[in-house]
């Protein structure tokens, strides 16, 4: 039976990439060694990391005045790393759109004053609140947003902020899945395990003028400058994860880049939302303009039926549809590696399940 993996993260990887990795797993480019076995100081690995950084720059059209860093610790480490590096005046604005924004706020609070400019907590994070420019602090060190809310299934459909205040974005669940102008941001960060590769690698894209101003107490490993000065090779990097991410970047370039991926993602999400909206059995309570292309949250009329649906779907090869434990219901994650046929299969399974009720 063909398995379709709807996991929110770590998530499925492109099958072509996995096959290539399998082929060269024991012998990378005739070296007689696996890429995971070679020194991160070797020419062989330097080639891999250089190409991966270059390809990410091409994919996102990253301007010269931005640094690309490959670090560790997941997006959760960035919740602390950002304030440790970017807080000078000690005031930061946040848009609160869910659990991950909240975690970022909790962490930043340890280093200065945090202000929530707008929040969708009042309606269980089922929408993204409007940000009135007048409410933003022109003297803030930065304004923090989460572009896609993985747990609640919402996304920002426009980028808020003031041109004069660096915009910081947690893009963990939609980096490379939708087009963004890197110039609109001071800093972008993302854990790799949703749209890019396996867990263990974190991507940071930072405007160069924001580097080198870290809090004096900032641990060396959490200072962006440490990694920028050493080409992300200050210490041992997650070399195998970088190699895999590089393969995914190559795959994306071959498939038409971010614009083509966004179009495919829109089609996949549309087909699922259209089905849910037409159904009297399944519902999505996310406000349509804010619906995520990546994480489609929905439910049946009864939490007990939701539970049965998760096992039914797994018996049909559609894996990991359980909603986040804090939200319940169901969630289908449709990252770049999921193709339209996977969504088609999911629709068949949903129809079949409903008939049996
Ligand atoms: C998954 C996720 C995180 C947490 O990432 P870790 O790499 O596990 O720390 C943070 N923010 C968003 C938006 C996410 O989707």
PDB file of C-alpha atoms in Angstrom, residues 104-342:
ATOM      1  CA  UNK A 104       8.694  33.495  21.236  1.00  0.00           C
ATOM      2  CA  UNK A 105       7.125  36.171  23.452  1.00  0.00           C
ATOM      3  CA  UNK A 106       7.752  34.189  26.654  1.00  0.00           C
ATOM      4  CA  UNK A 107      11.412  33.874  25.786  1.00  0.00           C
ATOM      5  CA  UNK A 108      11.926  37.499  24.697  1.00  0.00           C
ATOM      6  CA  UNK A 109      10.346  38.698  27.958  1.00  0.00           C
ATOM      7  CA  UNK A 110      13.452  37.509  29.786  1.00  0.00           C
ATOM      8  CA  UNK A 111      15.543  40.134  28.005  1.00  0.00           C
ATOM      9  CA  UNK A 112      13.325  43.196  27.760  1.00  0.00           C
ATOM     10  CA  UNK A 113       9.893  44.673  27.392  1.00  0.00           C
ATOM     11  CA  UNK A 114       7.547  42.850  25.006  1.00  0.00           C
ATOM     12  CA  UNK A 115       4.327  44.335  23.681  1.00  0.00           C
ATOM     13  CA  UNK A 116       1.586  42.425  21.912  1.00  0.00           C
ATOM     14  CA  UNK A 117       0.400  44.664  19.082  1.00  0.00           C
ATOM     15  CA  UNK A 118      -2.503  42.397  18.109  1.00  0.00           C
ATOM     16  CA  UNK A 119      -3.684  38.938  19.070  1.00  0.00           C
ATOM     17  CA  UNK A 120      -6.181  36.399  17.788  1.00  0.00           C
ATOM     18  CA  UNK A 121      -6.351  34.592  21.109  1.00  0.00           C
ATOM     19  CA  UNK A 122      -9.950  35.854  21.584  1.00  0.00           C
ATOM     20  CA  UNK A 123     -11.168  33.500  18.855  1.00  0.00           C
ATOM     21  CA  UNK A 124      -8.907  30.553  19.576  1.00  0.00           C
ATOM     22  CA  UNK A 125      -6.409  31.719  16.933  1.00  0.00           C
ATOM     23  CA  UNK A 126      -8.755  30.932  14.048  1.00  0.00           C
ATOM     24  CA  UNK A 127      -7.805  34.114  12.202  1.00  0.00           C
ATOM     25  CA  UNK A 128      -4.934  36.569  11.863  1.00  0.00           C
ATOM     26  CA  UNK A 129      -5.603  40.006  13.352  1.00  0.00           C
ATOM     27  CA  UNK A 130      -5.102  43.212  11.416  1.00  0.00           C
ATOM     28  CA  UNK A 131      -2.058  45.233  12.457  1.00  0.00           C
ATOM     29  CA  UNK A 132      -2.721  48.964  12.566  1.00  0.00           C
ATOM     30  CA  UNK A 133       0.477  50.812  11.743  1.00  0.00           C
ATOM     31  CA  UNK A 134      -0.275  53.402  14.402  1.00  0.00           C
ATOM     32  CA  UNK A 135      -0.088  50.716  17.054  1.00  0.00           C
ATOM     33  CA  UNK A 136       3.455  49.730  16.157  1.00  0.00           C
ATOM     34  CA  UNK A 137       6.305  51.161  18.215  1.00  0.00           C
ATOM     35  CA  UNK A 138       8.621  53.104  15.855  1.00  0.00           C
ATOM     36  CA  UNK A 139      11.393  52.737  18.460  1.00  0.00           C
ATOM     37  CA  UNK A 140      11.097  48.980  18.904  1.00  0.00           C
ATOM     38  CA  UNK A 141      14.215  46.882  18.327  1.00  0.00           C
ATOM     39  CA  UNK A 142      12.165  44.636  16.079  1.00  0.00           C
ATOM     40  CA  UNK A 143       8.642  43.451  15.303  1.00  0.00           C
ATOM     41  CA  UNK A 144       8.135  39.687  15.404  1.00  0.00           C
ATOM     42  CA  UNK A 145       5.616  37.718  13.324  1.00  0.00           C
ATOM     43  CA  UNK A 146       4.911  34.059  12.558  1.00  0.00           C
ATOM     44  CA  UNK A 147       4.122  33.735   8.855  1.00  0.00           C
ATOM     45  CA  UNK A 148       2.338  30.378   9.102  1.00  0.00           C
ATOM     46  CA  UNK A 149       0.727  29.033  12.259  1.00  0.00           C
ATOM     47  CA  UNK A 150       1.381  25.332  12.084  1.00  0.00           C
ATOM     48  CA  UNK A 151      -0.844  24.336  14.993  1.00  0.00           C
ATOM     49  CA  UNK A 152      -3.938  26.417  14.203  1.00  0.00           C
ATOM     50  CA  UNK A 153      -3.755  26.365  10.406  1.00  0.00           C
ATOM     51  CA  UNK A 154      -3.631  30.088   9.671  1.00  0.00           C
ATOM     52  CA  UNK A 155      -1.213  32.252   7.722  1.00  0.00           C
ATOM     53  CA  UNK A 156      -0.513  35.922   7.223  1.00  0.00           C
ATOM     54  CA  UNK A 157      -1.771  36.910   3.798  1.00  0.00           C
ATOM     55  CA  UNK A 158       0.054  40.208   3.936  1.00  0.00           C
ATOM     56  CA  UNK A 159       3.235  41.285   5.642  1.00  0.00           C
ATOM     57  CA  UNK A 160       2.678  43.991   8.278  1.00  0.00           C
ATOM     58  CA  UNK A 161       5.241  46.328   9.825  1.00  0.00           C
ATOM     59  CA  UNK A 162       7.056  49.628   9.627  1.00  0.00           C
ATOM     60  CA  UNK A 163       9.881  50.014   7.118  1.00  0.00           C
ATOM     61  CA  UNK A 164      12.117  51.505   9.805  1.00  0.00           C
ATOM     62  CA  UNK A 165      11.808  48.681  12.364  1.00  0.00           C
ATOM     63  CA  UNK A 166      13.413  45.320  11.515  1.00  0.00           C
ATOM     64  CA  UNK A 167      10.784  42.691  10.884  1.00  0.00           C
ATOM     65  CA  UNK A 168      11.627  39.261  12.304  1.00  0.00           C
ATOM     66  CA  UNK A 169       9.722  36.255  10.966  1.00  0.00           C
ATOM     67  CA  UNK A 170       9.398  32.719  12.202  1.00  0.00           C
ATOM     68  CA  UNK A 171       8.910  30.980   8.835  1.00  0.00           C
ATOM     69  CA  UNK A 172       9.389  27.458  10.144  1.00  0.00           C
ATOM     70  CA  UNK A 173       6.366  25.980   8.447  1.00  0.00           C
ATOM     71  CA  UNK A 174       6.165  27.890   5.178  1.00  0.00           C
ATOM     72  CA  UNK A 175       9.687  28.839   4.178  1.00  0.00           C
ATOM     73  CA  UNK A 176      10.176  28.047   0.460  1.00  0.00           C
ATOM     74  CA  UNK A 177       6.484  27.235   0.160  1.00  0.00           C
ATOM     75  CA  UNK A 178       5.276  30.764  -0.546  1.00  0.00           C
ATOM     76  CA  UNK A 179       7.038  33.719  -2.120  1.00  0.00           C
ATOM     77  CA  UNK A 180       8.392  36.425   0.170  1.00  0.00           C
ATOM     78  CA  UNK A 181      10.623  39.390  -0.479  1.00  0.00           C
ATOM     79  CA  UNK A 182      13.608  38.885   1.782  1.00  0.00           C
ATOM     80  CA  UNK A 183      14.168  42.690   1.668  1.00  0.00           C
ATOM     81  CA  UNK A 184      10.988  43.109   3.719  1.00  0.00           C
ATOM     82  CA  UNK A 185      12.627  41.368   6.672  1.00  0.00           C
ATOM     83  CA  UNK A 186      15.508  42.032   9.024  1.00  0.00           C
ATOM     84  CA  UNK A 187      15.693  38.386   9.983  1.00  0.00           C
ATOM     85  CA  UNK A 188      13.993  35.172   8.906  1.00  0.00           C
ATOM     86  CA  UNK A 189      14.389  31.893  10.763  1.00  0.00           C
ATOM     87  CA  UNK A 190      13.041  28.393  10.247  1.00  0.00           C
ATOM     88  CA  UNK A 191      13.575  24.893  11.545  1.00  0.00           C
ATOM     89  CA  UNK A 192      14.300  22.682   8.538  1.00  0.00           C
ATOM     90  CA  UNK A 193      12.062  19.767   9.444  1.00  0.00           C
ATOM     91  CA  UNK A 194       8.876  20.948   7.721  1.00  0.00           C
ATOM     92  CA  UNK A 195       9.652  22.190   4.223  1.00  0.00           C
ATOM     93  CA  UNK A 196      13.372  21.618   3.891  1.00  0.00           C
ATOM     94  CA  UNK A 197      14.901  18.509   5.370  1.00  0.00           C
ATOM     95  CA  UNK A 198      15.334  16.394   8.448  1.00  0.00           C
ATOM     96  CA  UNK A 199      15.321  17.834  11.983  1.00  0.00           C
ATOM     97  CA  UNK A 200      18.575  19.225  13.328  1.00  0.00           C
ATOM     98  CA  UNK A 201      19.177  22.150  10.992  1.00  0.00           C
ATOM     99  CA  UNK A 202      17.893  25.692  11.497  1.00  0.00           C
ATOM    100  CA  UNK A 203      18.061  28.308   8.764  1.00  0.00           C
ATOM    101  CA  UNK A 204      18.708  31.960   9.642  1.00  0.00           C
ATOM    102  CA  UNK A 205      18.691  34.726   7.034  1.00  0.00           C
ATOM    103  CA  UNK A 206      19.824  37.986   8.594  1.00  0.00           C
ATOM    104  CA  UNK A 207      20.529  41.478   7.284  1.00  0.00           C
ATOM    105  CA  UNK A 208      24.243  42.066   7.781  1.00  0.00           C
ATOM    106  CA  UNK A 209      23.893  45.326   9.718  1.00  0.00           C
ATOM    107  CA  UNK A 210      22.010  43.446  12.457  1.00  0.00           C
ATOM    108  CA  UNK A 211      24.983  41.173  13.147  1.00  0.00           C
ATOM    109  CA  UNK A 212      27.607  41.978  15.767  1.00  0.00           C
ATOM    110  CA  UNK A 213      25.442  43.723  18.335  1.00  0.00           C
ATOM    111  CA  UNK A 214      24.707  40.844  20.679  1.00  0.00           C
ATOM    112  CA  UNK A 215      24.186  41.240  24.386  1.00  0.00           C
ATOM    113  CA  UNK A 216      27.625  40.918  26.104  1.00  0.00           C
ATOM    114  CA  UNK A 217      26.287  37.984  28.118  1.00  0.00           C
ATOM    115  CA  UNK A 218      25.150  36.163  24.986  1.00  0.00           C
ATOM    116  CA  UNK A 219      26.730  32.698  24.808  1.00  0.00           C
ATOM    117  CA  UNK A 220      29.184  32.505  21.923  1.00  0.00           C
ATOM    118  CA  UNK A 221      27.153  29.759  20.235  1.00  0.00           C
ATOM    119  CA  UNK A 222      24.058  31.988  20.283  1.00  0.00           C
ATOM    120  CA  UNK A 223      25.776  35.012  18.732  1.00  0.00           C
ATOM    121  CA  UNK A 224      24.973  35.317  15.016  1.00  0.00           C
ATOM    122  CA  UNK A 225      28.407  36.852  14.489  1.00  0.00           C
ATOM    123  CA  UNK A 226      30.120  33.636  15.565  1.00  0.00           C
ATOM    124  CA  UNK A 227      28.430  31.721  12.776  1.00  0.00           C
ATOM    125  CA  UNK A 228      28.610  34.525  10.206  1.00  0.00           C
ATOM    126  CA  UNK A 229      32.370  34.924  10.635  1.00  0.00           C
ATOM    127  CA  UNK A 230      33.024  31.212  10.206  1.00  0.00           C
ATOM    128  CA  UNK A 231      30.683  30.411   7.333  1.00  0.00           C
ATOM    129  CA  UNK A 232      28.480  28.378   9.723  1.00  0.00           C
ATOM    130  CA  UNK A 233      31.488  26.150  10.522  1.00  0.00           C
ATOM    131  CA  UNK A 234      32.472  27.551  13.926  1.00  0.00           C
ATOM    132  CA  UNK A 235      31.800  24.156  15.451  1.00  0.00           C
ATOM    133  CA  UNK A 236      30.598  20.865  13.985  1.00  0.00           C
ATOM    134  CA  UNK A 237      27.443  21.632  12.009  1.00  0.00           C
ATOM    135  CA  UNK A 238      24.601  19.134  11.447  1.00  0.00           C
ATOM    136  CA  UNK A 239      26.420  17.978   8.344  1.00  0.00           C
ATOM    137  CA  UNK A 240      24.064  15.238   7.198  1.00  0.00           C
ATOM    138  CA  UNK A 241      21.037  17.511   7.593  1.00  0.00           C
ATOM    139  CA  UNK A 242      22.805  20.223   5.571  1.00  0.00           C
ATOM    140  CA  UNK A 243      23.585  17.698   2.852  1.00  0.00           C
ATOM    141  CA  UNK A 244      19.906  16.663   2.731  1.00  0.00           C
ATOM    142  CA  UNK A 245      18.691  20.254   2.733  1.00  0.00           C
ATOM    143  CA  UNK A 246      21.025  20.895  -0.193  1.00  0.00           C
ATOM    144  CA  UNK A 247      19.427  18.013  -2.070  1.00  0.00           C
ATOM    145  CA  UNK A 248      15.980  19.482  -1.436  1.00  0.00           C
ATOM    146  CA  UNK A 249      17.137  22.897  -2.683  1.00  0.00           C
ATOM    147  CA  UNK A 250      18.389  21.253  -5.902  1.00  0.00           C
ATOM    148  CA  UNK A 251      15.097  19.415  -6.263  1.00  0.00           C
ATOM    149  CA  UNK A 252      13.170  22.658  -5.812  1.00  0.00           C
ATOM    150  CA  UNK A 253      15.264  24.465  -8.424  1.00  0.00           C
ATOM    151  CA  UNK A 254      14.559  21.631 -10.855  1.00  0.00           C
ATOM    152  CA  UNK A 255      10.822  21.847 -10.089  1.00  0.00           C
ATOM    153  CA  UNK A 256      10.597  25.555 -10.896  1.00  0.00           C
ATOM    154  CA  UNK A 257      11.595  27.241  -7.633  1.00  0.00           C
ATOM    155  CA  UNK A 258       9.423  28.888  -4.996  1.00  0.00           C
ATOM    156  CA  UNK A 259       6.893  30.417  -7.416  1.00  0.00           C
ATOM    157  CA  UNK A 260       6.045  27.003  -8.862  1.00  0.00           C
ATOM    158  CA  UNK A 261       5.945  25.466  -5.389  1.00  0.00           C
ATOM    159  CA  UNK A 262       3.543  28.162  -4.214  1.00  0.00           C
ATOM    160  CA  UNK A 263       1.262  27.481  -7.150  1.00  0.00           C
ATOM    161  CA  UNK A 264       1.243  23.746  -6.430  1.00  0.00           C
ATOM    162  CA  UNK A 265       0.642  24.457  -2.742  1.00  0.00           C
ATOM    163  CA  UNK A 266      -2.282  26.729  -3.562  1.00  0.00           C
ATOM    164  CA  UNK A 267      -3.835  24.028  -5.756  1.00  0.00           C
ATOM    165  CA  UNK A 268      -3.379  21.340  -3.112  1.00  0.00           C
ATOM    166  CA  UNK A 269      -4.850  23.478  -0.335  1.00  0.00           C
ATOM    167  CA  UNK A 270      -7.722  24.713  -2.535  1.00  0.00           C
ATOM    168  CA  UNK A 271      -8.762  21.181  -3.418  1.00  0.00           C
ATOM    169  CA  UNK A 272      -8.961  20.234   0.247  1.00  0.00           C
ATOM    170  CA  UNK A 273     -10.687  23.436   1.453  1.00  0.00           C
ATOM    171  CA  UNK A 274     -13.220  23.278  -1.389  1.00  0.00           C
ATOM    172  CA  UNK A 275     -14.078  19.751  -0.364  1.00  0.00           C
ATOM    173  CA  UNK A 276     -14.422  20.729   3.310  1.00  0.00           C
ATOM    174  CA  UNK A 277     -16.589  23.764   2.523  1.00  0.00           C
ATOM    175  CA  UNK A 278     -18.930  21.694   0.364  1.00  0.00           C
ATOM    176  CA  UNK A 279     -19.242  18.985   3.025  1.00  0.00           C
ATOM    177  CA  UNK A 280     -21.920  18.818   5.698  1.00  0.00           C
ATOM    178  CA  UNK A 281     -19.870  16.310   7.686  1.00  0.00           C
ATOM    179  CA  UNK A 282     -16.415  17.919   7.749  1.00  0.00           C
ATOM    180  CA  UNK A 283     -15.799  21.542   8.720  1.00  0.00           C
ATOM    181  CA  UNK A 284     -12.906  23.974   8.815  1.00  0.00           C
ATOM    182  CA  UNK A 285     -13.441  26.850  11.235  1.00  0.00           C
ATOM    183  CA  UNK A 286     -10.504  28.916  10.003  1.00  0.00           C
ATOM    184  CA  UNK A 287     -11.549  32.213   8.432  1.00  0.00           C
ATOM    185  CA  UNK A 288     -11.059  31.786   4.661  1.00  0.00           C
ATOM    186  CA  UNK A 289      -8.689  34.727   4.000  1.00  0.00           C
ATOM    187  CA  UNK A 290      -6.320  33.416   6.663  1.00  0.00           C
ATOM    188  CA  UNK A 291      -6.308  29.723   5.843  1.00  0.00           C
ATOM    189  CA  UNK A 292      -2.899  28.119   5.786  1.00  0.00           C
ATOM    190  CA  UNK A 293      -1.674  26.487   2.577  1.00  0.00           C
ATOM    191  CA  UNK A 294       0.500  24.183   4.640  1.00  0.00           C
ATOM    192  CA  UNK A 295      -1.577  22.947   7.557  1.00  0.00           C
ATOM    193  CA  UNK A 296      -5.241  22.319   6.869  1.00  0.00           C
ATOM    194  CA  UNK A 297      -7.135  21.987  10.156  1.00  0.00           C
ATOM    195  CA  UNK A 298     -10.623  20.506  10.153  1.00  0.00           C
ATOM    196  CA  UNK A 299     -12.964  18.290  12.130  1.00  0.00           C
ATOM    197  CA  UNK A 300     -15.945  15.947  11.980  1.00  0.00           C
ATOM    198  CA  UNK A 301     -19.118  16.562  14.039  1.00  0.00           C
ATOM    199  CA  UNK A 302     -17.696  14.743  17.071  1.00  0.00           C
ATOM    200  CA  UNK A 303     -14.240  14.443  18.722  1.00  0.00           C
ATOM    201  CA  UNK A 304     -14.833  10.726  19.119  1.00  0.00           C
ATOM    202  CA  UNK A 305     -15.388  10.401  15.355  1.00  0.00           C
ATOM    203  CA  UNK A 306     -12.177  12.403  14.768  1.00  0.00           C
ATOM    204  CA  UNK A 307     -10.256   9.737  16.674  1.00  0.00           C
ATOM    205  CA  UNK A 308     -11.789   6.959  14.598  1.00  0.00           C
ATOM    206  CA  UNK A 309     -11.018   8.830  11.393  1.00  0.00           C
ATOM    207  CA  UNK A 310      -7.322   9.052  12.305  1.00  0.00           C
ATOM    208  CA  UNK A 311      -7.055   5.249  12.592  1.00  0.00           C
ATOM    209  CA  UNK A 312      -9.240   4.636   9.546  1.00  0.00           C
ATOM    210  CA  UNK A 313      -7.032   6.950   7.454  1.00  0.00           C
ATOM    211  CA  UNK A 314      -3.886   5.207   8.696  1.00  0.00           C
ATOM    212  CA  UNK A 315      -5.330   1.851   7.687  1.00  0.00           C
ATOM    213  CA  UNK A 316      -5.669   3.365   4.197  1.00  0.00           C
ATOM    214  CA  UNK A 317      -2.125   4.738   4.142  1.00  0.00           C
ATOM    215  CA  UNK A 318      -2.899   8.367   5.077  1.00  0.00           C
ATOM    216  CA  UNK A 319      -0.661   8.981   8.064  1.00  0.00           C
ATOM    217  CA  UNK A 320      -0.569  11.495  10.945  1.00  0.00           C
ATOM    218  CA  UNK A 321      -3.873  13.335  10.514  1.00  0.00           C
ATOM    219  CA  UNK A 322      -4.361  13.915  14.220  1.00  0.00           C
ATOM    220  CA  UNK A 323      -4.664  17.605  15.100  1.00  0.00           C
ATOM    221  CA  UNK A 324      -2.271  19.163  17.597  1.00  0.00           C
ATOM    222  CA  UNK A 325      -3.063  18.038  21.131  1.00  0.00           C
ATOM    223  CA  UNK A 326      -3.930  21.613  22.157  1.00  0.00           C
ATOM    224  CA  UNK A 327      -6.513  21.997  19.364  1.00  0.00           C
ATOM    225  CA  UNK A 328      -7.877  18.501  18.727  1.00  0.00           C
ATOM    226  CA  UNK A 329      -9.622  17.627  15.477  1.00  0.00           C
ATOM    227  CA  UNK A 330      -7.637  16.834  12.380  1.00  0.00           C
ATOM    228  CA  UNK A 331      -4.800  18.436  10.503  1.00  0.00           C
ATOM    229  CA  UNK A 332      -3.377  17.550   7.112  1.00  0.00           C
ATOM    230  CA  UNK A 333       0.053  19.063   6.532  1.00  0.00           C
ATOM    231  CA  UNK A 334       0.732  19.663   2.849  1.00  0.00           C
ATOM    232  CA  UNK A 335       4.339  20.800   2.657  1.00  0.00           C
ATOM    233  CA  UNK A 336       6.279  21.120  -0.603  1.00  0.00           C
ATOM    234  CA  UNK A 337       7.104  17.413  -0.802  1.00  0.00           C
ATOM    235  CA  UNK A 338       3.418  16.374  -0.756  1.00  0.00           C
ATOM    236  CA  UNK A 339       2.081  16.134  -4.286  1.00  0.00           C
ATOM    237  CA  UNK A 340      -1.478  16.636  -5.536  1.00  0.00           C
ATOM    238  CA  UNK A 341      -1.994  12.865  -5.790  1.00  0.00           C
ATOM    239  CA  UNK A 342      -1.476  12.538  -2.045  1.00  0.00           C
TER     240      UNK A 342
END
